[in-house]
Tab-separated table of C-alpha atoms in Angstrom:
chain	number	residue	atom	x	y	z
A	1	MET	CA	-32.471	-25.074	-1.307
A	2	ASN	CA	-29.812	-23.830	0.759
A	3	PHE	CA	-27.166	-21.326	-0.755
A	4	LEU	CA	-24.792	-23.394	-3.194
A	5	GLN	CA	-26.717	-24.931	-4.074
A	6	LYS	CA	-28.581	-21.578	-5.506
A	7	VAL	CA	-25.575	-20.034	-6.755
A	8	LYS	CA	-25.341	-22.803	-8.910
A	9	ASN	CA	-28.884	-22.631	-10.930
A	10	VAL	CA	-28.291	-18.850	-11.099
A	11	VAL	CA	-27.396	-18.707	-14.683
A	12	VAL	CA	-23.663	-16.298	-15.065
A	13	ASP	CA	-25.475	-13.359	-16.907
A	14	SER	CA	-23.517	-9.759	-15.192
A	15	LYS	CA	-28.487	-8.556	-15.020
A	16	VAL	CA	-28.790	-12.087	-13.713
A	17	LEU	CA	-26.171	-12.122	-10.952
A	18	SER	CA	-27.156	-8.069	-9.802
A	19	LYS	CA	-31.066	-8.939	-9.115
A	20	THR	CA	-30.159	-12.438	-7.197
A	21	GLY	CA	-27.190	-10.260	-5.451
A	22	LEU	CA	-24.411	-11.664	-5.702
A	23	LEU	CA	-22.520	-9.144	-8.141
A	24	ARG	CA	-20.077	-6.673	-7.116
A	25	HIS	CA	-19.172	-3.782	-8.262
A	26	SER	CA	-16.499	-3.132	-7.224
A	27	SER	CA	-16.853	1.051	-7.818
A	28	HIS	CA	-17.769	2.325	-5.066
A	29	PHE	CA	-18.186	6.240	-6.716
A	30	VAL	CA	-19.996	7.715	-9.418
A	31	TYR	CA	-16.971	10.076	-11.027
A	32	GLN	CA	-18.480	13.168	-11.832
A	33	PRO	CA	-16.288	15.001	-15.181
A	34	ASP	CA	-15.658	18.657	-14.810
A	35	ALA	CA	-18.147	21.316	-15.345
A	36	LYS	CA	-15.800	22.602	-18.558
A	37	ALA	CA	-12.429	22.853	-19.863
A	38	PRO	CA	-9.421	24.154	-17.704
A	39	VAL	CA	-8.580	26.585	-20.627
A	40	ASP	CA	-10.341	27.797	-24.148
A	41	GLY	CA	-10.018	26.562	-27.010
A	42	PRO	CA	-10.529	22.303	-29.430
A	43	THR	CA	-11.185	19.594	-27.040
A	44	GLN	CA	-10.711	15.724	-27.016
A	45	LYS	CA	-13.253	13.266	-24.803
A	46	MET	CA	-10.602	11.036	-23.371
A	47	ASN	CA	-10.396	9.426	-20.386
A	48	MET	CA	-7.595	9.369	-18.112
A	49	PHE	CA	-5.199	7.280	-19.169
A	50	GLN	CA	-5.434	9.006	-22.096
A	51	ALA	CA	-5.150	12.846	-21.068
A	52	ILE	CA	-2.050	11.435	-19.432
A	53	ASN	CA	-0.475	9.699	-22.410
A	54	GLN	CA	-1.138	13.126	-24.565
A	55	ALA	CA	0.596	15.072	-21.520
A	56	MET	CA	4.297	12.681	-21.775
A	57	ASP	CA	3.685	13.378	-25.591
A	58	ILE	CA	3.719	16.962	-26.157
A	59	ALA	CA	6.491	16.781	-22.675
A	60	LEU	CA	8.478	15.197	-25.224
A	61	GLU	CA	7.927	16.466	-28.702
A	62	GLN	CA	8.529	19.668	-26.994
A	63	ASN	CA	12.025	19.467	-24.977
A	64	GLU	CA	14.369	17.060	-26.462
A	65	SER	CA	15.788	15.917	-23.422
A	66	ALA	CA	12.784	14.071	-22.504
A	67	LEU	CA	12.348	10.515	-21.657
A	68	VAL	CA	9.329	7.931	-20.506
A	69	PHE	CA	11.627	5.199	-18.518
A	70	GLY	CA	9.894	1.895	-16.222
A	71	GLU	CA	8.586	-1.457	-15.778
A	72	ASP	CA	7.386	-2.304	-19.648
A	73	VAL	CA	6.286	1.487	-20.366
A	74	ALA	CA	7.738	0.762	-24.259
A	75	PHE	CA	4.418	-1.437	-24.703
A	76	GLY	CA	2.086	1.102	-23.043
A	77	GLY	CA	3.028	-0.085	-20.082
A	78	VAL	CA	-0.318	-2.365	-17.954
A	79	PHE	CA	-2.204	0.525	-17.448
A	80	ARG	CA	-1.007	1.812	-21.088
A	81	CYS	CA	-0.839	5.716	-20.920
A	82	SER	CA	2.826	5.149	-22.420
A	83	MET	CA	1.332	3.469	-25.269
A	84	GLY	CA	1.925	4.770	-28.531
A	85	LEU	CA	5.750	6.793	-27.493
A	86	GLN	CA	8.471	4.518	-28.178
A	87	LYS	CA	7.257	4.162	-31.743
A	88	LYS	CA	7.229	7.328	-31.999
A	89	TYR	CA	11.022	8.753	-30.487
A	90	GLY	CA	12.513	6.253	-30.135
A	91	LYS	CA	14.628	3.425	-27.932
A	92	HIS	CA	16.227	5.991	-26.990
A	93	ARG	CA	13.584	8.169	-25.488
A	94	VAL	CA	11.267	5.711	-24.149
A	95	PHE	CA	12.430	2.070	-23.100
A	96	ASN	CA	12.869	-0.494	-20.067
A	97	THR	CA	14.008	-0.436	-17.173
A	98	PRO	CA	15.137	-3.712	-14.923
A	99	LEU	CA	12.165	-4.413	-12.094
A	100	CYS	CA	14.334	-2.343	-9.227
A	101	GLU	CA	12.802	1.127	-8.832
A	102	GLN	CA	15.733	1.835	-6.695
A	103	GLY	CA	17.172	1.377	-9.846
A	104	ILE	CA	14.438	3.417	-11.582
A	105	ALA	CA	15.336	6.171	-9.597
A	106	GLY	CA	18.520	5.828	-8.899
A	107	PHE	CA	19.137	6.835	-12.779
A	108	ALA	CA	15.879	8.851	-12.546
A	109	ILE	CA	17.844	11.809	-10.160
A	110	GLY	CA	21.185	11.348	-12.374
A	111	VAL	CA	19.391	11.929	-15.543
A	112	ALA	CA	17.738	15.293	-14.674
A	113	ASN	CA	20.603	16.636	-12.800
A	114	THR	CA	22.279	16.815	-15.856
A	115	GLY	CA	19.105	19.262	-16.976
A	116	ALA	CA	17.326	16.010	-19.200
A	117	LYS	CA	13.384	16.075	-18.296
A	118	ALA	CA	13.023	12.917	-16.962
A	119	ILE	CA	9.092	11.005	-16.741
A	120	ALA	CA	9.637	7.723	-14.493
A	121	GLU	CA	6.849	5.655	-13.810
A	122	MET	CA	7.026	3.401	-10.709
A	123	GLN	CA	4.483	0.085	-12.120
A	124	PHE	CA	2.691	0.879	-8.544
A	125	ALA	CA	2.684	2.868	-5.555
A	126	ASP	CA	3.189	0.297	-3.141
A	127	TYR	CA	6.965	-0.163	-4.991
A	128	ILE	CA	7.516	2.168	-4.551
A	129	PHE	CA	9.150	2.339	-0.746
A	130	PRO	CA	12.585	-0.338	-2.281
A	131	ALA	CA	13.197	4.006	-3.644
A	132	PHE	CA	12.010	5.846	-0.761
A	133	ASP	CA	15.867	6.155	0.204
A	134	GLN	CA	16.673	7.279	-3.545
A	135	ILE	CA	13.384	9.952	-3.732
A	136	VAL	CA	13.569	10.977	0.337
A	137	ASN	CA	17.600	11.661	0.817
A	138	GLU	CA	18.828	12.301	-2.470
A	139	ALA	CA	16.479	13.914	-5.102
A	140	ALA	CA	14.636	16.213	-2.038
A	141	LYS	CA	18.042	17.375	-1.218
A	142	TYR	CA	19.641	17.559	-4.009
A	143	ARG	CA	20.063	21.710	-4.189
A	144	TYR	CA	19.736	21.884	-0.623
A	145	ARG	CA	22.994	19.968	0.121
A	146	SER	CA	24.766	21.243	-2.869
A	147	GLY	CA	24.045	25.050	-2.718
A	148	ASN	CA	21.909	25.910	-4.955
A	149	LEU	CA	24.444	24.484	-7.177
A	150	TYR	CA	22.754	21.150	-9.314
A	151	ASP	CA	19.188	20.618	-8.326
A	152	CYS	CA	16.795	17.205	-9.138
A	153	GLY	CA	14.623	19.549	-10.929
A	154	SER	CA	12.406	18.384	-14.260
A	155	LEU	CA	12.848	14.838	-12.233
A	156	THR	CA	8.395	13.527	-11.986
A	157	PHE	CA	7.926	10.062	-11.024
A	158	ARG	CA	4.163	8.869	-12.190
A	159	ALA	CA	2.930	6.023	-9.464
A	160	PRO	CA	-0.741	4.649	-9.349
A	161	CYS	CA	-2.031	4.073	-6.474
A	162	GLY	CA	-5.094	3.772	-4.094
A	163	ALA	CA	-8.797	1.546	-4.373
A	164	VAL	CA	-9.253	-0.519	-7.200
A	165	GLY	CA	-11.812	-2.734	-6.595
A	166	HIS	CA	-9.117	-6.066	-6.107
A	167	GLY	CA	-6.144	-5.279	-5.638
A	168	ALA	CA	-5.596	-6.505	-1.931
A	169	CYS	CA	-2.822	-5.606	-0.210
A	170	TYR	CA	-0.073	-4.745	-2.811
A	171	HIS	CA	-1.488	-3.232	-4.783
A	172	SER	CA	-4.436	-0.810	-3.574
A	173	GLN	CA	-1.706	1.689	-1.005
A	174	SER	CA	-2.217	5.227	-0.460
A	175	PRO	CA	0.891	6.106	0.462
A	176	GLU	CA	1.153	10.191	-0.572
A	177	ALA	CA	1.745	10.558	3.378
A	178	TYR	CA	5.038	9.469	4.051
A	179	PHE	CA	6.489	11.585	1.296
A	180	ALA	CA	4.293	14.941	1.911
A	181	HIS	CA	6.985	14.205	5.334
A	182	THR	CA	9.682	15.597	3.105
A	183	PRO	CA	10.937	19.494	2.978
A	184	GLY	CA	12.658	19.682	-1.179
A	185	LEU	CA	9.320	17.404	-2.747
A	186	LYS	CA	5.725	18.169	-4.196
A	187	VAL	CA	3.079	15.745	-4.787
A	188	VAL	CA	-0.297	15.738	-6.604
A	189	VAL	CA	-3.109	13.541	-7.003
A	190	PRO	CA	-4.897	14.120	-10.649
A	191	ARG	CA	-9.329	13.836	-9.881
A	192	GLY	CA	-9.416	12.687	-13.558
A	193	PRO	CA	-8.233	13.662	-17.283
A	194	ASN	CA	-8.099	17.806	-17.056
A	195	LYS	CA	-5.554	17.993	-14.210
A	196	ALA	CA	-3.569	14.100	-15.030
A	197	LYS	CA	-3.070	16.221	-18.021
A	198	GLY	CA	-2.164	19.265	-17.124
A	199	LEU	CA	-0.553	18.142	-13.201
A	200	LEU	CA	1.878	16.335	-14.950
A	201	LEU	CA	2.948	18.587	-17.888
A	202	ALA	CA	3.758	21.458	-14.585
A	203	CYS	CA	5.755	18.987	-12.466
A	204	VAL	CA	7.367	18.049	-15.608
A	205	LYS	CA	8.536	21.884	-16.325
A	206	ASP	CA	8.361	22.820	-12.139
A	207	ASN	CA	12.392	22.817	-10.672
A	208	ASP	CA	12.262	20.459	-7.702
A	209	PRO	CA	11.021	16.723	-8.000
A	210	CYS	CA	7.785	15.936	-8.246
A	211	ILE	CA	5.843	12.437	-7.347
A	212	VAL	CA	2.198	11.973	-9.439
A	213	PHE	CA	-0.011	9.504	-7.395
A	214	GLU	CA	-2.565	8.079	-10.367
A	215	PRO	CA	-5.922	6.566	-8.732
A	216	LYS	CA	-5.158	3.756	-10.858
A	217	THR	CA	-9.439	3.062	-10.767
A	218	LEU	CA	-9.718	6.295	-12.766
A	219	TYR	CA	-8.100	5.962	-16.148
A	220	ARG	CA	-10.859	4.494	-17.640
A	221	ALA	CA	-13.398	5.221	-15.795
A	222	ALA	CA	-12.727	9.387	-15.887
A	223	VAL	CA	-13.718	10.474	-18.708
A	224	GLU	CA	-13.794	13.834	-20.020
A	225	GLU	CA	-13.884	16.996	-22.386
A	226	VAL	CA	-9.908	17.453	-22.308
A	227	PRO	CA	-8.407	20.718	-24.281
A	228	VAL	CA	-6.114	18.805	-27.063
A	229	ALA	CA	-3.478	21.726	-26.238
A	230	PRO	CA	-0.584	22.013	-24.529
A	231	PHE	CA	-1.575	23.352	-21.037
A	232	GLU	CA	-0.609	23.023	-16.898
A	233	SER	CA	-2.919	23.575	-13.994
A	234	PRO	CA	-1.039	24.720	-10.794
A	235	ILE	CA	0.413	23.066	-7.676
A	236	GLY	CA	-0.257	23.857	-5.069
A	237	LYS	CA	-3.641	25.616	-5.118
A	238	ALA	CA	-6.885	23.386	-3.826
A	239	ASP	CA	-9.618	23.135	-6.609
A	240	ILE	CA	-13.757	24.595	-4.802
A	241	LEU	CA	-15.454	22.717	-6.887
A	242	ARG	CA	-19.584	22.833	-4.730
A	243	ALA	CA	-19.443	26.283	-3.111
A	244	GLY	CA	-21.377	25.346	0.362
A	245	THR	CA	-22.751	27.146	3.636
A	246	ASP	CA	-23.002	24.486	5.696
A	247	ILE	CA	-19.624	21.700	6.065
A	248	THR	CA	-17.298	21.514	4.046
A	249	LEU	CA	-15.742	18.275	2.900
A	250	VAL	CA	-12.461	17.803	1.689
A	251	GLY	CA	-10.880	15.183	-0.445
A	252	TRP	CA	-8.471	14.271	-2.474
A	253	GLY	CA	-8.395	11.880	-6.047
A	254	THR	CA	-10.995	9.442	-5.972
A	255	GLN	CA	-12.538	10.263	-3.074
A	256	ILE	CA	-13.253	13.938	-4.532
A	257	HIS	CA	-16.287	11.980	-6.420
A	258	VAL	CA	-17.334	9.956	-3.038
A	259	LEU	CA	-17.630	13.773	-2.095
A	260	GLN	CA	-19.167	14.778	-3.913
A	261	GLU	CA	-23.113	12.902	-4.557
A	262	VAL	CA	-21.970	12.937	-0.624
A	263	ALA	CA	-23.122	16.470	-1.018
A	264	ASN	CA	-26.013	15.728	-2.299
A	265	MET	CA	-26.411	13.546	-0.340
A	266	ALA	CA	-25.960	15.951	2.121
A	267	LYS	CA	-28.818	18.387	1.296
A	268	LYS	CA	-31.432	15.993	-0.591
A	269	GLN	CA	-31.668	13.365	3.200
A	270	LEU	CA	-30.579	16.500	5.724
A	271	ASP	CA	-30.615	19.793	4.142
A	272	VAL	CA	-26.978	20.268	4.956
A	273	SER	CA	-24.765	22.703	2.229
A	274	CYS	CA	-21.935	21.510	1.642
A	275	GLU	CA	-19.055	23.119	0.431
A	276	VAL	CA	-16.256	20.137	-1.509
A	277	ILE	CA	-12.489	20.517	-2.465
A	278	ASP	CA	-10.156	19.375	-4.098
A	279	LEU	CA	-6.464	19.725	-2.703
A	280	VAL	CA	-5.044	18.052	-6.038
A	281	SER	CA	-2.014	18.674	-3.825
A	282	ILE	CA	-0.950	17.119	-0.875
A	283	LEU	CA	2.870	19.716	-0.864
A	284	PRO	CA	2.631	22.096	-0.896
A	285	TRP	CA	-1.040	22.641	0.139
A	286	ASP	CA	-3.142	25.203	-0.267
A	287	LYS	CA	-3.630	26.368	3.014
A	288	GLU	CA	-5.614	29.847	2.813
A	289	THR	CA	-9.134	28.102	1.017
A	290	ILE	CA	-9.366	25.280	3.612
A	291	CYS	CA	-8.985	27.337	6.100
A	292	ASN	CA	-11.199	30.032	4.542
A	293	SER	CA	-13.714	27.735	3.676
A	294	VAL	CA	-13.500	26.222	6.615
A	295	LYS	CA	-14.204	29.564	8.823
A	296	LYS	CA	-16.757	30.171	6.747
A	297	THR	CA	-19.160	27.061	6.989
A	298	GLY	CA	-17.759	25.985	10.244
A	299	ARG	CA	-16.980	22.018	10.371
A	300	VAL	CA	-14.904	20.260	8.427
A	301	LEU	CA	-14.713	16.283	7.378
A	302	ILE	CA	-11.442	15.059	5.552
A	303	ALA	CA	-11.747	12.009	3.710
A	304	HIS	CA	-8.535	9.457	1.401
A	305	GLU	CA	-7.927	6.125	1.216
A	306	ALA	CA	-4.907	5.794	2.970
A	307	PRO	CA	-5.463	4.546	6.520
A	308	LEU	CA	-6.004	7.125	9.264
A	309	THR	CA	-2.967	7.025	11.949
A	310	ASN	CA	-0.611	9.734	10.328
A	311	GLY	CA	-2.521	9.955	7.305
A	312	PHE	CA	-2.277	13.476	4.717
A	313	GLY	CA	-5.629	14.310	7.176
A	314	ALA	CA	-4.673	14.515	9.926
A	315	GLU	CA	-2.267	17.779	8.553
A	316	LEU	CA	-4.861	19.423	7.840
A	317	ALA	CA	-6.415	18.349	11.212
A	318	ALA	CA	-3.805	19.684	13.218
A	319	THR	CA	-3.224	22.735	11.233
A	320	ILE	CA	-7.374	23.482	11.014
A	321	GLN	CA	-7.458	23.740	14.593
A	322	GLU	CA	-4.681	26.090	14.934
A	323	GLU	CA	-5.634	28.559	12.374
A	324	CYS	CA	-9.853	27.998	12.512
A	325	PHE	CA	-9.876	27.630	16.444
A	326	LEU	CA	-12.767	29.957	16.964
A	327	HIS	CA	-14.399	29.492	14.363
A	328	LEU	CA	-14.965	25.998	14.417
A	329	GLU	CA	-19.195	24.434	15.708
A	330	SER	CA	-17.972	21.077	16.192
A	331	PRO	CA	-14.383	19.296	16.075
A	332	VAL	CA	-12.633	18.474	13.116
A	333	MET	CA	-13.811	14.646	11.216
A	334	ARG	CA	-11.687	12.225	9.484
A	335	VAL	CA	-13.179	9.148	7.510
A	336	THR	CA	-10.424	7.296	6.422
A	337	GLY	CA	-9.243	3.683	5.660
A	338	TRP	CA	-8.668	1.865	8.466
A	339	ASP	CA	-5.405	1.625	10.522
A	340	THR	CA	-4.978	-1.917	8.891
A	341	PRO	CA	-3.148	-3.852	6.124
A	342	PHE	CA	-5.544	-3.067	2.285
A	343	PRO	CA	-8.262	-5.821	2.572
A	344	HIS	CA	-9.163	-8.142	-0.536
A	345	VAL	CA	-12.081	-9.086	-0.088
A	346	PHE	CA	-12.643	-6.435	3.282
A	347	GLU	CA	-12.260	-3.815	0.540
A	348	PRO	CA	-16.009	-2.616	0.496
A	349	PHE	CA	-15.591	-1.957	4.129
A	350	TYR	CA	-12.047	-0.416	4.532
A	351	ILE	CA	-12.318	2.011	1.479
A	352	PRO	CA	-14.612	5.707	3.264
A	353	ASP	CA	-17.285	5.433	1.046
A	354	LYS	CA	-20.227	7.805	0.791
A	355	HIS	CA	-22.182	6.220	3.895
A	356	ARG	CA	-19.063	6.540	6.187
A	357	CYS	CA	-19.327	9.909	5.026
A	358	LEU	CA	-23.114	10.997	5.426
A	359	ALA	CA	-23.183	9.364	8.849
A	360	GLY	CA	-19.679	10.952	9.549
A	361	ILE	CA	-21.324	14.184	8.522
A	362	ARG	CA	-24.351	13.865	10.726
A	363	LYS	CA	-21.881	13.862	13.530
A	364	LEU	CA	-21.128	16.883	12.623
A	365	ILE	CA	-24.055	18.701	11.624
A	366	ASP	CA	-25.985	17.437	15.331
A	367	TYR	CA	-22.443	17.507	17.875
């Protein structure tokens, strides 16, 4: 019996398919919820898109000038993050825009310049590039070129990013490094519901334009107990999620969950103690926390989904080499996406999964 005949005879049931090895599991990670809530008080079980929805609800409630807008946000958006907000706050505060990212960014800059709290959604991070000029040359430079007479503070862009299992080259990219090269912007990436809510509220109140890249695969996969009350997560501060002595693992967004699983594997299989750090903030980034960890462990592995060349891991690697050179026991290692467009059916071979990261740890220990 050939392969096609075997497939024809398989009952289309997930349990049967998984036994035959034909079922593709799109998630390359096991979600690791935060051990405790960031602040005291009542909590509610939420996934990440619900936490983001609550953060925008709070922002709209606390400031009458706050606006939420973007493609399809009126009915909740493609990921349901703005669900119910137009009904609660009206069409004049939560509304759809034309399919024009450059226009969305230009309008956001204008209303933010008048003092409004602008929360603009780019439906996918892959489509933020038509707005690149507006964000990089206008929003980021507004305060500087006006001599602090005007600014685009209270301007926040939300953009779903990263691998999702089936997004291919136009719905899977991680473009954080493009914007990290721009003074005047702040760029953050949450790892789950608590960080998503805290970072979004911090960005809304910040005096500089901010971009929140939200790993779209976490919208429903990430579930935590989230404080009901408003709270803010500091921008520019990394989180040490697991203390270790032998090697530092650095990542952000979805990749941090891969690294936490890798740390367990390294301890079990190699008896290697890994310190796991979520960078959280891409711009500005927490140089002190990263360098102190590397000076302690002597080895570091940086992992991100974006391509290797000029990915933000390169900036980390350069700084670590400069600041920690005499403490290093092996070269800085990066485990990343490949220097190709993001593939569709070959996504499992593209992403820096636990197996590639564990192989990197072996090389660093054996160096």
